[in-house]
Tab-separated table of C-alpha atoms in Angstrom:
chain	number	residue	atom	x	y	z
A	1091	UNK	CA	-10.978	-28.264	37.761
A	1092	UNK	CA	-8.540	-25.159	36.973
A	1093	UNK	CA	-10.486	-22.775	39.089
A	1094	UNK	CA	-8.325	-21.374	41.979
A	1095	UNK	CA	-6.976	-17.808	41.555
A	1096	UNK	CA	-3.473	-17.096	40.712
A	1097	UNK	CA	-1.677	-13.747	41.614
A	1098	UNK	CA	1.676	-14.652	40.287
A	1099	UNK	CA	1.346	-12.514	37.272
A	1100	UNK	CA	-0.158	-8.914	37.232
A	1101	UNK	CA	-3.720	-8.908	38.537
A	1102	UNK	CA	-5.694	-11.902	39.490
A	1103	UNK	CA	-5.867	-14.756	36.962
A	1104	UNK	CA	-7.375	-17.936	37.207
A	1105	UNK	CA	-5.109	-21.069	36.447
A	1106	UNK	CA	-7.264	-21.699	33.123
A	1107	UNK	CA	-6.152	-18.125	32.283
A	1108	UNK	CA	-2.527	-18.934	32.945
A	1109	UNK	CA	-2.737	-22.252	31.000
A	1110	UNK	CA	-4.796	-20.678	27.968
A	1111	UNK	CA	-2.178	-18.070	27.718
A	1112	UNK	CA	0.749	-20.614	27.865
A	1113	UNK	CA	-0.679	-22.117	24.861
A	1114	UNK	CA	-1.377	-18.707	23.021
A	1115	UNK	CA	2.565	-18.138	23.783
A	1116	UNK	CA	3.402	-21.576	22.387
A	1117	UNK	CA	1.379	-20.942	19.030
A	1118	UNK	CA	2.899	-17.478	18.733
A	1119	UNK	CA	6.233	-19.162	19.241
A	1120	UNK	CA	5.546	-21.683	16.533
A	1121	UNK	CA	4.276	-19.075	14.029
A	1122	UNK	CA	7.551	-16.897	14.801
A	1123	UNK	CA	9.998	-19.977	14.206
A	1124	UNK	CA	8.127	-21.112	11.196
A	1125	UNK	CA	8.359	-17.579	9.480
A	1126	UNK	CA	12.081	-17.229	10.575
A	1127	UNK	CA	12.837	-20.512	8.949
A	1128	UNK	CA	10.834	-19.543	5.887
A	1129	UNK	CA	12.870	-16.470	5.594
A	1130	UNK	CA	16.244	-18.250	6.114
A	1131	UNK	CA	15.592	-21.291	4.371
A	1132	UNK	CA	13.279	-20.216	1.749
A	1133	UNK	CA	10.734	-23.109	2.240
A	1134	UNK	CA	8.020	-23.767	4.960
A	1135	UNK	CA	8.953	-26.094	7.884
A	1136	UNK	CA	7.030	-27.263	10.815
A	1137	UNK	CA	9.254	-25.906	13.625
A	1138	UNK	CA	7.301	-27.590	16.519
A	1139	UNK	CA	8.191	-30.985	18.179
A	1140	UNK	CA	4.570	-32.052	18.203
A	1141	UNK	CA	1.955	-32.317	15.192
A	1142	UNK	CA	-0.033	-29.424	16.410
A	1143	UNK	CA	1.086	-25.935	15.802
A	1144	UNK	CA	2.908	-25.322	19.072
A	1145	UNK	CA	6.308	-24.768	20.348
A	1146	UNK	CA	5.814	-24.880	23.928
A	1147	UNK	CA	9.346	-23.752	24.827
A	1148	UNK	CA	7.943	-20.327	24.016
A	1149	UNK	CA	5.161	-20.839	26.504
A	1150	UNK	CA	7.454	-21.848	29.232
A	1151	UNK	CA	9.772	-19.169	28.330
A	1152	UNK	CA	7.063	-16.210	28.207
A	1153	UNK	CA	5.517	-17.330	31.441
A	1154	UNK	CA	8.365	-18.089	33.443
A	1155	UNK	CA	10.115	-15.004	32.024
A	1156	UNK	CA	7.349	-12.881	32.889
A	1157	UNK	CA	7.113	-14.276	36.348
A	1158	UNK	CA	10.897	-13.579	36.734
A	1159	UNK	CA	11.436	-10.548	35.137
A	1160	UNK	CA	8.361	-8.665	36.661
A	1161	UNK	CA	10.156	-6.789	39.306
A	1162	UNK	CA	12.542	-5.115	36.715
A	1163	UNK	CA	9.813	-4.463	33.963
A	1164	UNK	CA	9.872	-0.827	34.555
A	1165	UNK	CA	13.653	-0.548	33.415
A	1166	UNK	CA	13.815	-1.609	29.973
A	1167	UNK	CA	17.444	-1.383	29.413
A	1168	UNK	CA	17.898	-3.880	32.343
A	1169	UNK	CA	14.961	-5.978	30.998
A	1170	UNK	CA	16.651	-6.273	27.527
A	1171	UNK	CA	19.971	-7.531	28.777
A	1172	UNK	CA	18.520	-9.686	31.552
A	1173	UNK	CA	15.959	-11.146	29.297
A	1174	UNK	CA	18.552	-11.802	26.645
A	1175	UNK	CA	20.835	-13.370	29.416
A	1176	UNK	CA	18.143	-15.690	30.753
A	1177	UNK	CA	16.634	-16.644	27.551
A	1178	UNK	CA	20.084	-17.556	26.101
A	1179	UNK	CA	20.732	-19.697	29.130
A	1180	UNK	CA	17.295	-21.422	28.719
A	1181	UNK	CA	18.016	-22.075	25.130
A	1182	UNK	CA	21.394	-23.794	26.199
A	1183	UNK	CA	19.736	-25.790	28.762
A	1184	UNK	CA	17.172	-27.029	26.238
A	1185	UNK	CA	19.763	-27.753	23.665
A	1186	UNK	CA	21.763	-29.932	25.960
A	1187	UNK	CA	18.784	-31.675	27.019
A	1188	UNK	CA	17.709	-32.419	23.609
A	1189	UNK	CA	21.051	-33.779	22.616
A	1190	UNK	CA	20.903	-35.978	25.639
A	1191	UNK	CA	17.486	-37.370	25.021
A	1192	UNK	CA	17.319	-37.479	21.011
A	1193	UNK	CA	20.978	-36.983	20.000
A	1194	UNK	CA	20.324	-34.075	17.967
A	1195	UNK	CA	19.223	-30.441	18.099
A	1196	UNK	CA	16.054	-29.041	16.276
A	1197	UNK	CA	17.932	-25.874	15.491
A	1198	UNK	CA	21.514	-25.443	14.318
A	1199	UNK	CA	23.236	-22.086	14.530
A	1200	UNK	CA	26.791	-23.399	13.217
A	1201	UNK	CA	26.259	-21.640	9.796
A	1202	UNK	CA	25.659	-18.253	12.137
A	1203	UNK	CA	28.502	-15.894	13.006
A	1204	UNK	CA	29.533	-15.899	16.606
A	1205	UNK	CA	27.958	-19.266	17.487
A	1206	UNK	CA	28.558	-21.668	20.235
A	1207	UNK	CA	28.656	-25.504	19.083
A	1208	UNK	CA	25.579	-24.535	16.934
A	1209	UNK	CA	23.359	-24.394	20.085
A	1210	UNK	CA	23.827	-20.608	20.641
A	1211	UNK	CA	24.408	-17.485	18.609
A	1212	UNK	CA	24.730	-13.742	19.233
A	1213	UNK	CA	21.841	-13.080	16.783
A	1214	UNK	CA	19.304	-14.967	18.832
A	1215	UNK	CA	20.519	-13.515	22.070
A	1216	UNK	CA	20.034	-10.162	20.827
A	1217	UNK	CA	16.511	-11.271	19.630
A	1218	UNK	CA	15.570	-12.604	22.882
A	1219	UNK	CA	16.347	-9.318	24.568
A	1220	UNK	CA	14.132	-7.533	22.228
A	1221	UNK	CA	11.400	-9.917	22.697
A	1222	UNK	CA	11.478	-9.826	26.468
A	1223	UNK	CA	11.062	-6.078	25.926
A	1224	UNK	CA	8.370	-6.578	23.483
A	1225	UNK	CA	6.404	-9.041	25.786
A	1226	UNK	CA	6.328	-6.578	28.695
A	1227	UNK	CA	5.689	-3.518	26.661
A	1228	UNK	CA	2.650	-4.825	24.562
A	1229	UNK	CA	2.199	-8.761	24.164
A	1230	UNK	CA	1.408	-9.942	27.671
A	1231	UNK	CA	-1.389	-7.704	28.057
A	1232	UNK	CA	-2.812	-8.671	24.625
A	1233	UNK	CA	-2.482	-12.305	25.451
A	1234	UNK	CA	-4.264	-12.140	28.622
A	1235	UNK	CA	-6.746	-9.775	27.170
A	1236	UNK	CA	-7.469	-12.627	24.597
A	1237	UNK	CA	-7.664	-15.592	27.111
A	1238	UNK	CA	-9.908	-13.375	29.400
A	1239	UNK	CA	-12.565	-13.119	26.608
A	1240	UNK	CA	-13.101	-16.998	26.849
A	1241	UNK	CA	-16.476	-17.149	29.105
A	1242	UNK	CA	-15.772	-18.334	32.682
A	1243	UNK	CA	-17.575	-22.139	32.235
A	1244	UNK	CA	-15.629	-22.523	28.946
A	1245	UNK	CA	-12.128	-21.621	30.036
A	1246	UNK	CA	-11.292	-24.337	32.242
A	1247	UNK	CA	-12.613	-26.844	29.645
A	1248	UNK	CA	-10.556	-25.194	26.880
A	1249	UNK	CA	-7.430	-25.360	29.283
A	1250	UNK	CA	-8.042	-28.985	30.061
A	1251	UNK	CA	-8.707	-29.880	26.458
A	1252	UNK	CA	-5.455	-28.100	25.338
A	1253	UNK	CA	-3.545	-29.926	27.974
A	1254	UNK	CA	-5.096	-33.281	27.083
A	1255	UNK	CA	-4.690	-33.035	23.241
A	1256	UNK	CA	-1.162	-31.707	23.886
A	1257	UNK	CA	-0.266	-34.502	26.287
A	1258	UNK	CA	-1.488	-37.120	23.539
A	1259	UNK	CA	0.372	-35.410	20.737
A	1260	UNK	CA	3.460	-35.321	22.804
A	1261	UNK	CA	3.520	-38.776	23.487
A	1262	UNK	CA	3.107	-39.666	19.931
A	1263	UNK	CA	5.738	-37.311	18.714
A	1264	UNK	CA	8.332	-38.286	21.470
A	1265	UNK	CA	7.776	-41.972	20.615
A	1266	UNK	CA	8.237	-41.284	16.966
A	1267	UNK	CA	11.579	-39.166	17.877
A	1268	UNK	CA	12.950	-41.725	19.889
A	1269	UNK	CA	12.304	-44.403	17.577
A	1270	UNK	CA	14.018	-42.410	14.635
A	1271	UNK	CA	16.804	-41.831	17.050
A	1272	UNK	CA	17.468	-45.425	17.679
A	1273	UNK	CA	17.026	-46.169	13.902
A	1274	UNK	CA	19.662	-43.804	13.154
A	1275	UNK	CA	21.914	-45.134	15.859
A	1276	UNK	CA	21.294	-48.642	14.387
A	1277	UNK	CA	22.262	-47.493	10.869
A	1278	UNK	CA	25.568	-45.763	12.106
A	1279	UNK	CA	26.467	-49.082	13.879
A	1280	UNK	CA	25.460	-51.192	10.627
A	1281	UNK	CA	27.377	-49.186	8.155
A	1282	UNK	CA	28.599	-51.727	5.464
A	1283	UNK	CA	30.641	-49.163	3.573
């Protein structure tokens, strides 16, 4: 399980390395989100969809972004603008999907200047570009250095275990979110006022 080699990223990596790196990025995204919300709202708030401290949107964004942007990684100016653009598109599509599935966003930029329907804002777009450069300049090497320290027999087990635990948590969280969305719709329909 998870033992073939991937060369999609710089250097050969096992699929277990890639999966474990995905979860490291997901955890880092969760930490970043929580810290930003703490700074903006003044209180702690779990920013993940699931109960685990993970925002997998960051895992997907980092891994897909790294694969797509690697050919231009030597040009930090082009990397910044392309990274900002692609991440903004990704955020927009994610927001639209959330609205369609759950009837609401898990973020709201409507209070920020230069926002688009609360889904996008210039401040985040600027930050996505900086994050893209930071990933290529420093973070990606650190993440893969960390996951390669997991001994070979344990790495596939860790990857499989993380996938399984996340899947269970996702199913429980999705059912709960859909139930809350339905209950909210029913309360809107039955409004005695």
